[in-house]
mmCIF file of the C-alpha atoms, coordinates in Angstrom:
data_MODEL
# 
_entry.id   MODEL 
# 
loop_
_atom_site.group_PDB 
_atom_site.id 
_atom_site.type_symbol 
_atom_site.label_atom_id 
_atom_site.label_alt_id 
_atom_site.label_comp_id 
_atom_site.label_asym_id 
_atom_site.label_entity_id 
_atom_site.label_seq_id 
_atom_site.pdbx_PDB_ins_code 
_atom_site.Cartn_x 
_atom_site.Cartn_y 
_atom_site.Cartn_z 
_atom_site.occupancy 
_atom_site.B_iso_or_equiv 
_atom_site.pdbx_formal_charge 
_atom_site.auth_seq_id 
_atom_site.auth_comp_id 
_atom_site.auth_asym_id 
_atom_site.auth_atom_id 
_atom_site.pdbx_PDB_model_num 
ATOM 1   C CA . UNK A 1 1   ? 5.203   20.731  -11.510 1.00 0.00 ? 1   UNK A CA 1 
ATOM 2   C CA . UNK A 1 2   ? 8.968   20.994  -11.397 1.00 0.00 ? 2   UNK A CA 1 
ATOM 3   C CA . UNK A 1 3   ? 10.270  19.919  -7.784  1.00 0.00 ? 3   UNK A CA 1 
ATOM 4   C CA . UNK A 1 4   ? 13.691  21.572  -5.905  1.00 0.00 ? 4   UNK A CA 1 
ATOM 5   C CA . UNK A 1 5   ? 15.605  20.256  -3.347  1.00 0.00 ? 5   UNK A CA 1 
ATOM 6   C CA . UNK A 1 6   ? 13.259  22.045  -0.913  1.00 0.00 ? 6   UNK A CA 1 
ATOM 7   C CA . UNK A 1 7   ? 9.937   20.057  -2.247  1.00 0.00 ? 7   UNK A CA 1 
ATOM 8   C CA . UNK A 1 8   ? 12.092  16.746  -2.048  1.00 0.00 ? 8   UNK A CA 1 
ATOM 9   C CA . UNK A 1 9   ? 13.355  17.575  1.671   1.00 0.00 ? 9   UNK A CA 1 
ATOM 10  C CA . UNK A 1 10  ? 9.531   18.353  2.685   1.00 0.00 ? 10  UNK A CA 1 
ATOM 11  C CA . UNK A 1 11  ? 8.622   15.000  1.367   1.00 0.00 ? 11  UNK A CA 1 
ATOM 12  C CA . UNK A 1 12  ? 11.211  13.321  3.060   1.00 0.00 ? 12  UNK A CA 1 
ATOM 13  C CA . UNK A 1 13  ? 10.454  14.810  6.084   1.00 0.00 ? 13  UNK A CA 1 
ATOM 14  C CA . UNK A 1 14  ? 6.630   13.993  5.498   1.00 0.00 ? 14  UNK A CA 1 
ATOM 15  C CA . UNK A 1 15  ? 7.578   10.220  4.425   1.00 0.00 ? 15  UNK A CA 1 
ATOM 16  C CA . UNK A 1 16  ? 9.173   9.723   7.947   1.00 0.00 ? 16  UNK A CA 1 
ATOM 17  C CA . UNK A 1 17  ? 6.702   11.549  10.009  1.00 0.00 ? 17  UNK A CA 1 
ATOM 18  C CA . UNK A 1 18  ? 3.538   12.455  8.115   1.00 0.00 ? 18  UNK A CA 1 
ATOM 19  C CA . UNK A 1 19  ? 2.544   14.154  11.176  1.00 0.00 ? 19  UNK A CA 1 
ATOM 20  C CA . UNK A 1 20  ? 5.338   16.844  11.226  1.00 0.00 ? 20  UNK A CA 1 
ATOM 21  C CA . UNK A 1 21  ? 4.079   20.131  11.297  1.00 0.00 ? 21  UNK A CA 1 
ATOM 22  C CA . UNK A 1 22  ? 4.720   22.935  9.110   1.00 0.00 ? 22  UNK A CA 1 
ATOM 23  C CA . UNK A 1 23  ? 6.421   24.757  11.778  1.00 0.00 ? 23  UNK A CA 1 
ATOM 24  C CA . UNK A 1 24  ? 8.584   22.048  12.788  1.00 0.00 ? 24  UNK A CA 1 
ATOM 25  C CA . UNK A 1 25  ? 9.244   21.536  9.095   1.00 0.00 ? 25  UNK A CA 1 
ATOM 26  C CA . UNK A 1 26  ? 9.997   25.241  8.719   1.00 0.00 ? 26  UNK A CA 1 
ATOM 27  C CA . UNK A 1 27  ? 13.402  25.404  11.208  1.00 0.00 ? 27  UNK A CA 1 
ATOM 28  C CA . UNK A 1 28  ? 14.613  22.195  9.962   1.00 0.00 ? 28  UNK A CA 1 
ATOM 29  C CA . UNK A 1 29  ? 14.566  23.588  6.265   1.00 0.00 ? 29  UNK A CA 1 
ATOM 30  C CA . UNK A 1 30  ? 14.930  27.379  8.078   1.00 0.00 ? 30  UNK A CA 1 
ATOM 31  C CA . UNK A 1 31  ? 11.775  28.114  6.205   1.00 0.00 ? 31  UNK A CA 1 
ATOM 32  C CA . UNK A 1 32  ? 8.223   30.155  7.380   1.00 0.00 ? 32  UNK A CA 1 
ATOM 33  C CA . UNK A 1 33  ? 5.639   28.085  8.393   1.00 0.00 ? 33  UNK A CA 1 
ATOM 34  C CA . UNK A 1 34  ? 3.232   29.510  5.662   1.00 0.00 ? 34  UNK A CA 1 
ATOM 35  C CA . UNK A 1 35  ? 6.344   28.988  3.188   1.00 0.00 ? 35  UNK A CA 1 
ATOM 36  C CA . UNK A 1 36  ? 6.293   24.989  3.777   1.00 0.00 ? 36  UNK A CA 1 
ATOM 37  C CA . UNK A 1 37  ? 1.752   25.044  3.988   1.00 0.00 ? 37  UNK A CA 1 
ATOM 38  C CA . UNK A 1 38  ? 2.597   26.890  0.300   1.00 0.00 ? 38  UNK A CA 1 
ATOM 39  C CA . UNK A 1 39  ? 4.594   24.270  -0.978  1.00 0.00 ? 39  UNK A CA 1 
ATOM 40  C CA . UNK A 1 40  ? 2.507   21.584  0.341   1.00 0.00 ? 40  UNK A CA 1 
ATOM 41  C CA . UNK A 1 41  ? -0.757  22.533  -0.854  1.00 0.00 ? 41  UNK A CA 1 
ATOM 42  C CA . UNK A 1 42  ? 1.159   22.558  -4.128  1.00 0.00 ? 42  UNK A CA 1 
ATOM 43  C CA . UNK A 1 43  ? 2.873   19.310  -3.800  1.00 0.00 ? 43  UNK A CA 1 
ATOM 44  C CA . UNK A 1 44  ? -0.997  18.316  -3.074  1.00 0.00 ? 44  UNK A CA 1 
ATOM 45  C CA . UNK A 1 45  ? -2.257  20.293  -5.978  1.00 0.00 ? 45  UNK A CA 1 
ATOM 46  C CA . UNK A 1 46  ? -0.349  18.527  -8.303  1.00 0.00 ? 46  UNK A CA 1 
ATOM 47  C CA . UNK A 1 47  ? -0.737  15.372  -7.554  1.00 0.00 ? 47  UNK A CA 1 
ATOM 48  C CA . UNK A 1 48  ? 2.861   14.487  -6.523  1.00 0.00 ? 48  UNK A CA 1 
ATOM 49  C CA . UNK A 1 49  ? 1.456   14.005  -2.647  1.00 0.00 ? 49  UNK A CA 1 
ATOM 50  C CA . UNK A 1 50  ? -1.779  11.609  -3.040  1.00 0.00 ? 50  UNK A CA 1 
ATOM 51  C CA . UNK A 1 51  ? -2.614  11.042  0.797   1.00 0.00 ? 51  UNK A CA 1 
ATOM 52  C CA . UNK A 1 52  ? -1.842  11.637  4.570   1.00 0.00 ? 52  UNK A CA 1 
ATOM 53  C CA . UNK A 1 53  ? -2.332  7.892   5.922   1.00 0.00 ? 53  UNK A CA 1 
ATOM 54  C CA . UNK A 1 54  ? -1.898  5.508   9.061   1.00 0.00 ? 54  UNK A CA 1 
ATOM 55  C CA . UNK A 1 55  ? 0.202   2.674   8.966   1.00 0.00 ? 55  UNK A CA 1 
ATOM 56  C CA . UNK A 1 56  ? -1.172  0.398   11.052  1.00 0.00 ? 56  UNK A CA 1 
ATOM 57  C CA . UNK A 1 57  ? 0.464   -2.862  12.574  1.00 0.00 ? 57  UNK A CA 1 
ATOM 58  C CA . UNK A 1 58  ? -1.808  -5.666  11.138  1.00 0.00 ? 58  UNK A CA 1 
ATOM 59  C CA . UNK A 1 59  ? -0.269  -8.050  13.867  1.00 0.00 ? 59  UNK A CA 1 
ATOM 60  C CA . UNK A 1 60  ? -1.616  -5.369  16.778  1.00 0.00 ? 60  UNK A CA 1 
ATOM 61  C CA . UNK A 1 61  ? -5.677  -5.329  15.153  1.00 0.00 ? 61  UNK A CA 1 
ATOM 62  C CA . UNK A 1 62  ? -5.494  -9.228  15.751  1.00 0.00 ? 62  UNK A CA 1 
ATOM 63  C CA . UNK A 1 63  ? -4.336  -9.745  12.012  1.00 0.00 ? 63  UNK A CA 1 
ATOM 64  C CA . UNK A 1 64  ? -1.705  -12.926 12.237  1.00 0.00 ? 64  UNK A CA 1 
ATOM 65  C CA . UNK A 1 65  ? -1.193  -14.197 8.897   1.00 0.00 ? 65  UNK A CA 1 
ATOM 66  C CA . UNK A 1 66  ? -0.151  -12.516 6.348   1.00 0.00 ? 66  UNK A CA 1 
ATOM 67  C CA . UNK A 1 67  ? 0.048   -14.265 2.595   1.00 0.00 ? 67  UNK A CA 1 
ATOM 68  C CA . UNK A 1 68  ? 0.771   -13.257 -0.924  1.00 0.00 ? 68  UNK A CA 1 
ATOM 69  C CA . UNK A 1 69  ? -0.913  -15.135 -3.939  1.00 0.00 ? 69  UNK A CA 1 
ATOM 70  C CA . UNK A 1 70  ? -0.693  -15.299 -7.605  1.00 0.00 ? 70  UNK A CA 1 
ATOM 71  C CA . UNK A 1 71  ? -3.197  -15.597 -9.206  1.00 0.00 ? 71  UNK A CA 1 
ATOM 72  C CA . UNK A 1 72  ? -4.153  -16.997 -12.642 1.00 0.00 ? 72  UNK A CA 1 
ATOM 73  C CA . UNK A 1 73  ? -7.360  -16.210 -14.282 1.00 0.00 ? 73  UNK A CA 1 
ATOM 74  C CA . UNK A 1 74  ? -8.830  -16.308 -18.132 1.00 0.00 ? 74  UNK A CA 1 
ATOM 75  C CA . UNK A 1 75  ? -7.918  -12.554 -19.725 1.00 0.00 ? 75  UNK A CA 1 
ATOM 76  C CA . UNK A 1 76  ? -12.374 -12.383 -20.185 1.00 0.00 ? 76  UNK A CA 1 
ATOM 77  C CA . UNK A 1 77  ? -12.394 -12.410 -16.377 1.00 0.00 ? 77  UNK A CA 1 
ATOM 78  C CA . UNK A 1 78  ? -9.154  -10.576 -15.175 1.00 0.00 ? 78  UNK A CA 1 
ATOM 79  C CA . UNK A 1 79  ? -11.022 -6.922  -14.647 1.00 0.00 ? 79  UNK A CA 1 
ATOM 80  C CA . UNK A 1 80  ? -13.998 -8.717  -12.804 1.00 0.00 ? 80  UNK A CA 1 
ATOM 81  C CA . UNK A 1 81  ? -11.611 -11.301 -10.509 1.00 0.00 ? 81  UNK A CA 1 
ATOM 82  C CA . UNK A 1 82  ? -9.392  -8.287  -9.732  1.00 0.00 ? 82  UNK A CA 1 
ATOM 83  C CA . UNK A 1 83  ? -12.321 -5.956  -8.632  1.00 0.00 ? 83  UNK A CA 1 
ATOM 84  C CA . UNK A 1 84  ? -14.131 -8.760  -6.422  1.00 0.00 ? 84  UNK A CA 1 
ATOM 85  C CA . UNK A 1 85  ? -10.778 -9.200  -5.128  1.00 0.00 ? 85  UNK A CA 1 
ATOM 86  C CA . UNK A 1 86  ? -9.566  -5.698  -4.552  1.00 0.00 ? 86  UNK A CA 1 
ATOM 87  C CA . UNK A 1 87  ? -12.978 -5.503  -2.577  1.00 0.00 ? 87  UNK A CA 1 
ATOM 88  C CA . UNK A 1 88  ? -12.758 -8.103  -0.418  1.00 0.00 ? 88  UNK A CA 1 
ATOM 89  C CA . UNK A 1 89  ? -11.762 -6.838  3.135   1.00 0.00 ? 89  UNK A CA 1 
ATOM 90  C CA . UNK A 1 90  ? -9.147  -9.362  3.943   1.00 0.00 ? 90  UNK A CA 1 
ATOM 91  C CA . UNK A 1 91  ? -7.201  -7.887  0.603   1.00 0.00 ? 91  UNK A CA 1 
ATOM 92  C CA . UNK A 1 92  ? -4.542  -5.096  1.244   1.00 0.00 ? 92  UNK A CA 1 
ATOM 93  C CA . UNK A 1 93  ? -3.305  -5.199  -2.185  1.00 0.00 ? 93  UNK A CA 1 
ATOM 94  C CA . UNK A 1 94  ? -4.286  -6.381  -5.393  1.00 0.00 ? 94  UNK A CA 1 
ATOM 95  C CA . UNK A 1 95  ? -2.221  -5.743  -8.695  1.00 0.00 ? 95  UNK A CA 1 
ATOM 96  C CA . UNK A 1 96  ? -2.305  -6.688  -12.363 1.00 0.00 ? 96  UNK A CA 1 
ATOM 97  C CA . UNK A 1 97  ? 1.306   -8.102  -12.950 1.00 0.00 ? 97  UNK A CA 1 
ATOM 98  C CA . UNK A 1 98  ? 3.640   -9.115  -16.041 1.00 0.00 ? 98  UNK A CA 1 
ATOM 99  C CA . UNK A 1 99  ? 5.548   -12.664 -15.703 1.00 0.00 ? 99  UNK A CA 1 
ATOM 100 C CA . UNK A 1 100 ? 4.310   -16.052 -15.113 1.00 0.00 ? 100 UNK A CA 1 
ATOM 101 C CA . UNK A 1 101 ? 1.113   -14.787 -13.114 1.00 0.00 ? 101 UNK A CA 1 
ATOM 102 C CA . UNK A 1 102 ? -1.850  -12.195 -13.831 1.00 0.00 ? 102 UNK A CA 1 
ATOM 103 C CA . UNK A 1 103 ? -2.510  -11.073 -10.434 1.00 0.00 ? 103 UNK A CA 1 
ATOM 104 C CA . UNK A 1 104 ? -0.545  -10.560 -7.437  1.00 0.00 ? 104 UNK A CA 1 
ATOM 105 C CA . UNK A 1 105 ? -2.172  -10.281 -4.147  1.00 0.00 ? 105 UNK A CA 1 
ATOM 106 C CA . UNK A 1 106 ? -1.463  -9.812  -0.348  1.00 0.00 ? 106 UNK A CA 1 
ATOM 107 C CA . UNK A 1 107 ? -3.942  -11.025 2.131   1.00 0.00 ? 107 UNK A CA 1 
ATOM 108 C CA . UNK A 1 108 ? -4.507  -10.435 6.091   1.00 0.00 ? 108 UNK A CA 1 
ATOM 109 C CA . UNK A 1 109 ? -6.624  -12.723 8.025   1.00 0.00 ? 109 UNK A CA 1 
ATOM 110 C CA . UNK A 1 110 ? -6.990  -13.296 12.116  1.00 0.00 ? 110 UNK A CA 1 
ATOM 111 C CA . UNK A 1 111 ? -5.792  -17.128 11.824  1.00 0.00 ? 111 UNK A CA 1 
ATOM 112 C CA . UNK A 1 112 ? -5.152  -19.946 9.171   1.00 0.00 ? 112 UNK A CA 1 
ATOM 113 C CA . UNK A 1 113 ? -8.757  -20.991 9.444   1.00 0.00 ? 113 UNK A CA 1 
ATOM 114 C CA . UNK A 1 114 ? -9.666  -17.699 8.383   1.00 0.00 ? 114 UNK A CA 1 
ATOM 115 C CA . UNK A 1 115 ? -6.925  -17.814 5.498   1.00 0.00 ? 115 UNK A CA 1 
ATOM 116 C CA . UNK A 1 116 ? -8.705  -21.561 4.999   1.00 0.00 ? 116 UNK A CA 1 
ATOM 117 C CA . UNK A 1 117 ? -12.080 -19.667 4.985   1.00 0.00 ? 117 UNK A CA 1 
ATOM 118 C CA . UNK A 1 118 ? -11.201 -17.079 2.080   1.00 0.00 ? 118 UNK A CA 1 
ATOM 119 C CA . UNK A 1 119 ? -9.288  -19.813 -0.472  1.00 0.00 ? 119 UNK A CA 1 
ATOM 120 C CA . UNK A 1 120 ? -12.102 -21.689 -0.175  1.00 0.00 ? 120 UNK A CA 1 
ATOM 121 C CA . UNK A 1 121 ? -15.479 -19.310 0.316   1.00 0.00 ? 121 UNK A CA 1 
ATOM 122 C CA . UNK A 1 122 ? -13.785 -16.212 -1.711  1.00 0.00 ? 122 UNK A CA 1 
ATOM 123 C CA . UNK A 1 123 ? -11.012 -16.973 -3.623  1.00 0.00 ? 123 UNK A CA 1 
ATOM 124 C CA . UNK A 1 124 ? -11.968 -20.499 -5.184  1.00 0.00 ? 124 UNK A CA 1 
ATOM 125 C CA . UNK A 1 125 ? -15.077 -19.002 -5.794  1.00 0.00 ? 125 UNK A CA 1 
ATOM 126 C CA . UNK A 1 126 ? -14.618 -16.801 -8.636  1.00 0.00 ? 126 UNK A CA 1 
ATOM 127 C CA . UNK A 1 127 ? -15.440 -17.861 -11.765 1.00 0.00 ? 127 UNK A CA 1 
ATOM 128 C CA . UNK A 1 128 ? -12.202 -17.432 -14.322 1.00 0.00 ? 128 UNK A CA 1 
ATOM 129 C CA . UNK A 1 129 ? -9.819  -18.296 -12.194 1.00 0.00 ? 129 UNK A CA 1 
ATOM 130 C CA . UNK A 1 130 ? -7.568  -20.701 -13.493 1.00 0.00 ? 130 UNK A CA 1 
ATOM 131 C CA . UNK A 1 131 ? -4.456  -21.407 -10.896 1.00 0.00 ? 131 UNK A CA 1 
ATOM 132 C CA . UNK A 1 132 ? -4.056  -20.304 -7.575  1.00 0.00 ? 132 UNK A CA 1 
ATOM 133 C CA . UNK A 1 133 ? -0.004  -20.311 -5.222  1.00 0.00 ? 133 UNK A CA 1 
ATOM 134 C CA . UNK A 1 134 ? -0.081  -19.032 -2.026  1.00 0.00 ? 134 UNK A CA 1 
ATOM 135 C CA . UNK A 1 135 ? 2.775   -18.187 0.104   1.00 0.00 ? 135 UNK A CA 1 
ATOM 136 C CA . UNK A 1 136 ? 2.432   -17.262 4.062   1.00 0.00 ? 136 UNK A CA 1 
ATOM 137 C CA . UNK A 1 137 ? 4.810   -15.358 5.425   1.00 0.00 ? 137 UNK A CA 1 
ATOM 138 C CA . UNK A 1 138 ? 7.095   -16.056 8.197   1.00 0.00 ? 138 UNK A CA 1 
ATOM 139 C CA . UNK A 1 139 ? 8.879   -12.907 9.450   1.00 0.00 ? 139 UNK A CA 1 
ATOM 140 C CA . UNK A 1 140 ? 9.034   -9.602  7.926   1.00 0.00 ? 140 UNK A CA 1 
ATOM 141 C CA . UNK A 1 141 ? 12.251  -7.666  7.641   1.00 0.00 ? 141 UNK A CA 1 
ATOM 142 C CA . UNK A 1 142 ? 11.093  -4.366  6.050   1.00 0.00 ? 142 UNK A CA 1 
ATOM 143 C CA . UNK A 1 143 ? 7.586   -3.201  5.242   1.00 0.00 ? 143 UNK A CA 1 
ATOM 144 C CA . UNK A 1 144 ? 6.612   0.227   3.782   1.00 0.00 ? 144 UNK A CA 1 
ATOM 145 C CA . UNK A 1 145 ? 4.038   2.120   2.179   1.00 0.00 ? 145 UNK A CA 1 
ATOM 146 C CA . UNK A 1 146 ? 4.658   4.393   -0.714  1.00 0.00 ? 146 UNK A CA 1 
ATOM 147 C CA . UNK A 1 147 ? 7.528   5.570   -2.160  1.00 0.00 ? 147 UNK A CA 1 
ATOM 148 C CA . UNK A 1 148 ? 10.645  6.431   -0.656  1.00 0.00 ? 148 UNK A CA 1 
ATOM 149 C CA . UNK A 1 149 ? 13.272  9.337   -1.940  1.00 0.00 ? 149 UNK A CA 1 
# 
């Protein structure tokens, strides 16, 4: 699909308010409403849009630490660590990396017993694993989702 300026200003709009509607979308571009649902449901189509989602404040749902790991593991156990992992619902991320570690991985938990709880019970657990560095973080400056134009 080849993308104008008109597809990128839609998905800027979208990336800052996903709830915009087409209508509102419309006068700001001085488009119909059925003009910007057209190019949507194309943007859609082909795969350039993958999802409407929620960002939710982890802190708010009772989620107070936050912390990143890298993670080593054998290359016979990387798919199978990274799946178990990628399941587990305190994960929010999980990706294969280059550099110095296979896996890099952000975790949310309710407390640092609960971050205690998943080393030890979940992560530790796994069989393959070979090193494990864990950093929590303090304050966040910036956090986003997806990509932005």
């Amino acid at each position: 699909m080849k993308m104008d300026h008109i597809d990128r200003k839609i998905l800027e709009l979208l990336t800052i308010n996903g709830r915009m509607s087409y209508s509102d979308i419309g006068k700001e571009l001085e488009l119909s409403r059925v003009s910007v649902r057209e190019r949507v449901n194309q943007l859609i189509k082909h795969d350039v849009i993958e999802k409407f989602s929620v960002v939710i404040n982890s802190e708010k749902m009772g989620k107070n630490v936050s912390a990143f790991f890298e993670v080593d593991c054998e290359p016979a156990y990387l798919v199978e660590v990274a799946q178990k992992l990628a399941d587990n619902p305190c994960v929010s991320s999980c990706y294969q990396m280059t550099g110095p570690s296979t896996l890099h991985m952000h975790v949310l938990v309710d407390d640092f017993e609960a971050l205690e709880k998943f080393i030890n019970n979940e992560l530790y657990a796994l069989e393959g694993i070979t090193r494990v560095e864990s950093h929590i973080l303090l304050r966040r400056f910036k956090s986003r989702s997806g990509m932005k134009l």
